[in-house]
Amino acid sequence: MQNKIKEIIDDAYHGKLLNQREIKELLDLDTGSEEFYYLLFKARQMSAEACSGKAEIHGQVGVNSGPCGCNCAFCSFAAENKIFTEQQVEPLERVLEQSLDLEQAGANAIYLMATAQLNFQGFLEMGRQVRRELRTSVPLIANMADFNDEQAVALRQAGFAGVYHAVRIGEGVVNRIKLEDRLQTIEAARRAGLAIGTCVEPIGPEHSVEEIIEKIIIAREAKPGFSGAMRRVTLPGTSLSRYGMVGEARMALIVGVVRLVTPREVPGNCTHEPNAIGAVAGANLFWAEAGSNPRDVVNYTETNRGFDVGRCKKILVDAGWQVLEGPSKFC
């Protein structure tokens, strides 16, 4: 094993904040090397210690679908991708049913996900109703478009405990969203007292190590309840489909690096979609999904790409994790 690489990994495990050069050394590792497996070992150890050995499963419900003018090239809702051609908002009854089913199955948090086209007041009211009907104290999380300080306070008052918000790779290049707007939304959430979850995503084979490092550091500086890494899912026939998808071994390396680069005060380390090698590498957060989904081409992802809570739990347990029972500790 290269002593320099082992030293970088050990320093990170013991709390040193790695710089860009050191992060690059780790991301450049060959996934068949001894150093790769040592990195996964230490990342998994650090992850388990940060969360007291308890992985989590969060449940997400997509509440609407249809063409979105933000035109994120990686998203099935992008108007230019022409996958969803009509706007559809799920009936409240269905959103409630899906949320309660995820809670009953053991999800540690419930997310409501909306496209940028959904009316904010309508989303708030949906959140109020879901929060009112949830039978336990599992946190309710918003996954939605950018918002301002006033809207952040409104989310908190409606019963949302936190938000999922990421500065995606290619922001402002493969979509019509300004990177600054994403950062301002994270700060608005923080000022309103909302917990923040984030991720380095959506990673494709064409993305440089430098791009990935930039987003790892942005996520680290957000001081979230969880970070992690997610690969882009190929949507056939779209502009990014020619690049294909990052392999799971490469993603496991990135997930492990994110864990080592991120302080222990951040207990969660996610990956998506759920996979065993990611969990072995230190991913302690998976998502079960229902309703609409930006990585899917059908209205109800639970019938296609989406994992349910039981399937997520099996992967985590197979990878040696215990799964938390009760409300999330990450948000």
Short mmCIF file of C-alpha atoms in Angstrom, two decimals:
data_model
loop_
_atom_site.label_atom_id
_atom_site.label_comp_id
_atom_site.label_asym_id
_atom_site.label_seq_id
_atom_site.Cartn_x
_atom_site.Cartn_y
_atom_site.Cartn_z
CA MET A 1 0.00 0.00 0.00
CA GLN A 2 1.20 3.51 -0.77
CA ASN A 3 2.15 5.14 2.53
CA LYS A 4 1.08 8.58 1.29
CA ILE A 5 -2.46 7.40 0.51
CA LYS A 6 -2.76 5.53 3.80
CA GLU A 7 -1.66 8.66 5.63
CA ILE A 8 -4.28 10.80 3.88
CA ILE A 9 -7.02 8.28 4.70
CA ASP A 10 -5.91 7.97 8.32
CA ASP A 11 -5.67 11.74 8.73
CA ALA A 12 -9.22 12.13 7.43
CA TYR A 13 -10.49 9.39 9.72
CA HIS A 14 -8.91 11.16 12.69
CA GLY A 15 -10.59 14.47 11.86
CA LYS A 16 -8.32 16.39 9.51
CA LEU A 17 -10.22 18.43 6.90
CA LEU A 18 -8.63 17.34 3.65
CA ASN A 19 -7.71 19.93 1.04
CA GLN A 20 -8.45 19.71 -2.68
CA ARG A 21 -5.15 18.04 -3.53
CA GLU A 22 -5.65 15.34 -0.92
CA ILE A 23 -9.24 14.72 -1.99
CA LYS A 24 -8.03 14.34 -5.58
CA GLU A 25 -5.48 11.74 -4.50
CA LEU A 26 -8.31 9.66 -3.08
CA LEU A 27 -10.72 10.12 -5.99
CA ASP A 28 -7.98 9.06 -8.41
CA LEU A 29 -7.58 5.63 -6.78
CA ASP A 30 -8.02 2.52 -8.90
CA THR A 31 -11.09 0.58 -7.76
CA GLY A 32 -9.09 -2.64 -7.89
CA SER A 33 -6.29 -1.39 -5.66
CA GLU A 34 -5.39 -2.19 -2.08
CA GLU A 35 -5.77 1.51 -1.27
CA PHE A 36 -9.36 1.45 -2.55
CA TYR A 37 -10.34 -1.30 -0.14
CA TYR A 38 -8.57 0.37 2.76
CA LEU A 39 -10.45 3.60 2.00
CA LEU A 40 -13.77 1.73 2.03
CA PHE A 41 -12.84 0.08 5.32
CA LYS A 42 -12.03 3.38 7.06
CA ALA A 43 -15.01 5.20 5.53
CA ARG A 44 -17.35 2.46 6.75
CA GLN A 45 -15.76 2.57 10.20
CA MET A 46 -16.09 6.36 10.38
CA SER A 47 -19.67 6.23 9.14
CA ALA A 48 -20.68 3.62 11.71
CA GLU A 49 -19.09 5.62 14.51
CA ALA A 50 -20.79 8.84 13.37
CA CYS A 51 -24.27 7.27 13.47
CA SER A 52 -23.78 4.85 16.39
CA GLY A 53 -24.04 1.95 13.97
CA LYS A 54 -27.63 2.70 12.91
CA ALA A 55 -28.39 3.24 9.24
CA GLU A 56 -31.58 4.97 8.13
CA ILE A 57 -34.20 4.66 5.41
CA HIS A 58 -36.06 7.78 4.36
CA GLY A 59 -39.26 7.63 2.32
CA GLN A 60 -39.95 10.08 -0.49
CA VAL A 61 -43.29 10.79 -2.17
CA GLY A 62 -43.30 12.63 -5.49
CA VAL A 63 -46.42 14.81 -5.45
CA ASN A 64 -46.52 16.10 -9.02
CA SER A 65 -45.15 15.55 -12.49
CA GLY A 66 -45.09 17.28 -15.84
CA PRO A 67 -42.82 19.43 -18.02
CA CYS A 68 -40.60 21.78 -15.99
CA GLY A 69 -39.02 24.92 -17.42
CA CYS A 70 -35.87 24.59 -15.31
CA ASN A 71 -34.84 22.04 -17.94
CA CYS A 72 -32.36 20.04 -15.88
CA ALA A 73 -30.97 17.75 -18.58
CA PHE A 74 -30.63 14.90 -16.06
CA CYS A 75 -34.30 15.06 -15.01
CA SER A 76 -37.26 13.26 -16.55
CA PHE A 77 -39.43 16.31 -15.84
CA ALA A 78 -37.33 18.64 -18.02
CA ALA A 79 -39.59 20.08 -20.70
CA GLU A 80 -36.88 19.57 -23.30
CA ASN A 81 -36.70 15.84 -22.50
CA LYS A 82 -40.35 15.40 -23.54
CA ILE A 83 -40.96 12.47 -21.18
CA PHE A 84 -43.82 13.98 -19.20
CA THR A 85 -45.98 16.15 -21.44
CA GLU A 86 -48.88 17.04 -19.13
CA GLN A 87 -48.96 18.60 -15.68
CA GLN A 88 -50.33 16.30 -13.00
CA VAL A 89 -50.71 16.93 -9.27
CA GLU A 90 -51.46 13.88 -7.17
CA PRO A 91 -54.67 13.95 -5.12
CA LEU A 92 -54.07 14.69 -1.46
CA GLU A 93 -55.61 11.34 -0.57
CA ARG A 94 -52.98 9.48 -2.58
CA VAL A 95 -50.10 11.52 -1.12
CA LEU A 96 -51.42 10.83 2.39
CA GLU A 97 -51.76 7.13 1.66
CA GLN A 98 -48.23 6.86 0.27
CA SER A 99 -46.75 8.86 3.16
CA LEU A 100 -48.54 6.78 5.78
CA ASP A 101 -47.55 3.54 4.05
CA LEU A 102 -43.88 4.57 4.11
CA GLU A 103 -44.16 5.56 7.77
CA GLN A 104 -45.87 2.27 8.65
CA ALA A 105 -43.16 0.33 6.82
CA GLY A 106 -40.52 1.92 9.04
CA ALA A 107 -39.21 4.95 7.16
CA ASN A 108 -37.29 7.25 9.53
CA ALA A 109 -38.33 10.43 7.68
CA ILE A 110 -40.93 11.36 5.07
CA TYR A 111 -40.08 13.62 2.14
CA LEU A 112 -42.49 15.41 -0.16
CA MET A 113 -40.87 16.10 -3.52
CA ALA A 114 -42.24 18.66 -5.98
CA THR A 115 -41.09 20.11 -9.28
CA ALA A 116 -40.51 23.84 -9.67
CA GLN A 117 -43.89 24.09 -11.39
CA LEU A 118 -45.96 23.27 -8.31
CA ASN A 119 -47.66 26.20 -6.58
CA PHE A 120 -45.87 26.96 -3.31
CA GLN A 121 -49.05 27.51 -1.31
CA GLY A 122 -50.44 24.24 -2.61
CA PHE A 123 -47.28 22.45 -1.52
CA LEU A 124 -47.49 24.05 1.93
CA GLU A 125 -51.07 22.92 2.40
CA MET A 126 -50.17 19.41 1.31
CA GLY A 127 -47.36 19.43 3.88
CA ARG A 128 -49.69 20.59 6.64
CA GLN A 129 -52.11 17.78 5.90
CA VAL A 130 -49.40 15.12 5.78
CA ARG A 131 -47.83 16.35 9.02
CA ARG A 132 -51.24 16.28 10.69
CA GLU A 133 -51.90 12.70 9.58
CA LEU A 134 -48.51 11.14 10.31
CA ARG A 135 -48.87 8.87 13.32
CA THR A 136 -45.36 9.27 14.72
CA SER A 137 -42.83 12.06 15.15
CA VAL A 138 -40.84 11.14 12.03
CA PRO A 139 -39.60 14.41 10.48
CA LEU A 140 -41.29 15.79 7.37
CA ILE A 141 -38.79 17.02 4.77
CA ALA A 142 -39.31 19.23 1.70
CA ASN A 143 -37.54 18.48 -1.57
CA MET A 144 -38.51 21.35 -3.83
CA ALA A 145 -37.35 24.30 -5.90
CA ASP A 146 -35.38 27.27 -4.57
CA PHE A 147 -37.11 29.47 -2.01
CA ASN A 148 -36.55 32.69 -0.06
CA ASP A 149 -36.45 33.51 3.65
CA GLU A 150 -40.17 34.13 3.94
CA GLN A 151 -40.96 30.83 2.26
CA ALA A 152 -38.45 29.01 4.47
CA VAL A 153 -40.27 30.27 7.56
CA ALA A 154 -43.58 29.21 6.02
CA LEU A 155 -42.23 25.70 5.47
CA ARG A 156 -41.19 25.49 9.11
CA GLN A 157 -44.59 26.74 10.27
CA ALA A 158 -46.36 24.22 8.05
CA GLY A 159 -44.64 21.37 9.87
CA PHE A 160 -41.57 20.68 7.76
CA ALA A 161 -38.52 19.90 9.89
CA GLY A 162 -35.99 20.23 7.11
CA VAL A 163 -35.18 20.33 3.42
CA TYR A 164 -33.19 18.32 0.95
CA HIS A 165 -31.27 20.75 -1.25
CA ALA A 166 -28.16 20.18 -3.32
CA VAL A 167 -25.95 22.27 -5.54
CA ARG A 168 -25.96 19.85 -8.44
CA ILE A 169 -23.08 19.18 -10.80
CA GLY A 170 -23.65 21.30 -13.90
CA GLU A 171 -25.83 23.90 -12.20
CA GLY A 172 -26.41 26.70 -14.70
CA VAL A 173 -24.84 24.64 -17.51
CA VAL A 174 -27.17 21.67 -17.97
CA ASN A 175 -30.15 23.55 -16.56
CA ARG A 176 -31.51 27.08 -16.13
CA ILE A 177 -30.80 27.37 -12.41
CA LYS A 178 -28.12 29.63 -10.97
CA LEU A 179 -25.64 28.09 -8.56
CA GLU A 180 -26.02 31.20 -6.39
CA ASP A 181 -29.75 30.55 -6.03
CA ARG A 182 -29.09 27.05 -4.70
CA LEU A 183 -26.63 28.39 -2.12
CA GLN A 184 -29.00 31.17 -1.07
CA THR A 185 -31.79 28.65 -0.53
CA ILE A 186 -29.59 26.58 1.76
CA GLU A 187 -28.82 29.69 3.79
CA ALA A 188 -32.51 30.65 3.94
CA ALA A 189 -33.32 27.18 5.26
CA ARG A 190 -30.62 27.48 7.90
CA ARG A 191 -31.86 30.89 9.06
CA ALA A 192 -35.39 29.48 9.41
CA GLY A 193 -34.16 26.63 11.59
CA LEU A 194 -34.76 23.92 9.00
CA ALA A 195 -32.44 20.92 8.99
CA ILE A 196 -30.45 20.53 5.77
CA GLY A 197 -29.67 17.37 3.88
CA THR A 198 -27.56 17.40 0.74
CA CYS A 199 -25.58 15.23 -1.65
CA VAL A 200 -22.97 15.33 -4.41
CA GLU A 201 -25.15 14.65 -7.44
CA PRO A 202 -25.97 13.68 -10.13
CA ILE A 203 -22.57 12.22 -11.02
CA GLY A 204 -21.93 11.05 -14.58
CA PRO A 205 -18.89 9.42 -16.23
CA GLU A 206 -18.08 12.69 -18.00
CA HIS A 207 -17.65 14.71 -14.82
CA SER A 208 -14.11 15.63 -13.88
CA VAL A 209 -12.56 14.98 -10.50
CA GLU A 210 -12.31 18.75 -10.07
CA GLU A 211 -16.08 19.17 -10.52
CA ILE A 212 -16.76 16.45 -7.97
CA ILE A 213 -14.32 17.97 -5.48
CA GLU A 214 -15.99 21.37 -5.81
CA LYS A 215 -19.38 19.89 -4.93
CA ILE A 216 -17.98 17.77 -2.09
CA ILE A 217 -16.59 20.92 -0.47
CA ILE A 218 -19.81 22.90 -1.04
CA ALA A 219 -21.76 20.10 0.64
CA ARG A 220 -19.28 19.95 3.52
CA GLU A 221 -19.50 23.69 4.09
CA ALA A 222 -23.32 23.51 4.22
CA LYS A 223 -22.96 21.74 7.61
CA PRO A 224 -25.80 19.35 6.78
CA GLY A 225 -27.31 16.47 8.69
CA PHE A 226 -26.21 14.22 5.87
CA SER A 227 -24.15 14.38 2.71
CA GLY A 228 -23.22 11.60 0.31
CA ALA A 229 -23.08 10.87 -3.41
CA MET A 230 -25.56 9.85 -6.09
CA ARG A 231 -25.01 8.82 -9.68
CA ARG A 232 -27.04 10.09 -12.58
CA VAL A 233 -29.56 7.59 -13.92
CA THR A 234 -29.62 7.41 -17.71
CA LEU A 235 -32.83 8.59 -19.35
CA PRO A 236 -32.87 7.00 -22.82
CA GLY A 237 -33.02 9.42 -25.72
CA THR A 238 -32.00 12.49 -23.73
CA SER A 239 -28.96 14.71 -24.30
CA LEU A 240 -26.91 13.12 -21.49
CA SER A 241 -27.74 9.51 -22.29
CA ARG A 242 -24.69 9.18 -24.56
CA TYR A 243 -22.45 9.32 -21.49
CA GLY A 244 -24.00 6.32 -19.75
CA MET A 245 -23.79 5.75 -15.99
CA VAL A 246 -21.00 5.58 -13.42
CA GLY A 247 -20.38 2.03 -12.19
CA GLU A 248 -21.22 1.06 -8.62
CA ALA A 249 -17.58 0.44 -7.65
CA ARG A 250 -16.60 3.94 -8.75
CA MET A 251 -19.61 5.35 -6.90
CA ALA A 252 -18.59 3.41 -3.78
CA LEU A 253 -15.20 5.12 -3.92
CA ILE A 254 -16.86 8.54 -4.16
CA VAL A 255 -19.27 7.72 -1.32
CA GLY A 256 -16.33 6.64 0.83
CA VAL A 257 -14.36 9.78 -0.02
CA VAL A 258 -17.32 12.01 0.84
CA ARG A 259 -17.58 10.31 4.23
CA LEU A 260 -13.90 10.76 5.00
CA VAL A 261 -13.83 14.36 3.78
CA THR A 262 -16.92 15.36 5.79
CA PRO A 263 -16.64 15.99 9.57
CA ARG A 264 -18.06 13.41 11.97
CA GLU A 265 -20.55 16.02 13.17
CA VAL A 266 -22.41 15.16 9.96
CA PRO A 267 -23.77 11.71 10.87
CA GLY A 268 -25.45 10.77 7.59
CA ASN A 269 -23.80 9.59 4.38
CA CYS A 270 -26.25 8.74 1.61
CA THR A 271 -26.13 7.09 -1.76
CA HIS A 272 -28.78 6.52 -4.40
CA GLU A 273 -30.03 4.30 -5.84
CA PRO A 274 -29.63 1.75 -3.00
CA ASN A 275 -26.82 -0.76 -3.56
CA ALA A 276 -24.77 -3.11 -1.41
CA ILE A 277 -21.27 -1.91 -2.23
CA GLY A 278 -22.34 1.65 -1.40
CA ALA A 279 -23.49 0.46 2.02
CA VAL A 280 -20.23 -1.42 2.50
CA ALA A 281 -18.39 1.81 1.64
CA GLY A 282 -20.12 3.75 4.40
CA ALA A 283 -23.49 4.77 3.00
CA ASN A 284 -25.86 4.74 5.99
CA LEU A 285 -28.87 6.35 4.31
CA PHE A 286 -31.08 4.95 1.55
CA TRP A 287 -34.35 6.21 0.07
CA ALA A 288 -37.56 4.32 -0.53
CA GLU A 289 -39.63 6.09 -3.18
CA ALA A 290 -43.23 6.40 -4.30
CA GLY A 291 -45.09 8.68 -6.68
CA SER A 292 -43.31 10.72 -9.34
CA ASN A 293 -39.54 10.63 -9.65
CA PRO A 294 -36.98 12.60 -11.69
CA ARG A 295 -35.04 9.39 -12.46
CA ASP A 296 -38.04 7.50 -13.77
CA VAL A 297 -40.28 7.66 -16.82
CA VAL A 298 -43.54 6.54 -15.20
CA ASN A 299 -45.89 8.43 -12.87
CA TYR A 300 -45.53 5.96 -10.01
CA THR A 301 -41.93 4.97 -9.46
CA GLU A 302 -42.89 2.25 -6.97
CA THR A 303 -44.00 0.23 -10.01
CA ASN A 304 -40.64 0.66 -11.76
CA ARG A 305 -37.32 2.01 -10.43
CA GLY A 306 -38.39 2.87 -6.89
CA PHE A 307 -37.30 0.73 -3.93
CA ASP A 308 -39.64 0.09 -1.00
CA VAL A 309 -38.57 0.21 2.65
CA GLY A 310 -38.25 -3.55 2.91
CA ARG A 311 -35.93 -3.80 -0.06
CA CYS A 312 -33.75 -0.96 1.26
CA LYS A 313 -33.58 -2.62 4.66
CA LYS A 314 -32.54 -5.96 3.19
CA ILE A 315 -29.61 -4.37 1.34
CA LEU A 316 -28.46 -2.51 4.46
CA VAL A 317 -28.73 -5.60 6.66
CA ASP A 318 -26.94 -7.72 4.05
CA ALA A 319 -24.14 -5.14 4.16
CA GLY A 320 -23.87 -5.51 7.94
CA TRP A 321 -25.85 -2.50 9.11
CA GLN A 322 -28.47 -2.26 11.82
CA VAL A 323 -31.40 -0.07 10.78
CA LEU A 324 -32.72 2.63 13.10
CA GLU A 325 -36.26 2.27 14.39
CA GLY A 326 -38.11 5.54 14.97
CA PRO A 327 -37.50 9.15 13.91
CA SER A 328 -34.36 10.08 11.98
CA LYS A 329 -31.25 11.27 13.78
CA PHE A 330 -30.00 12.92 10.58
CA CYS A 331 -32.68 15.58 10.16
#
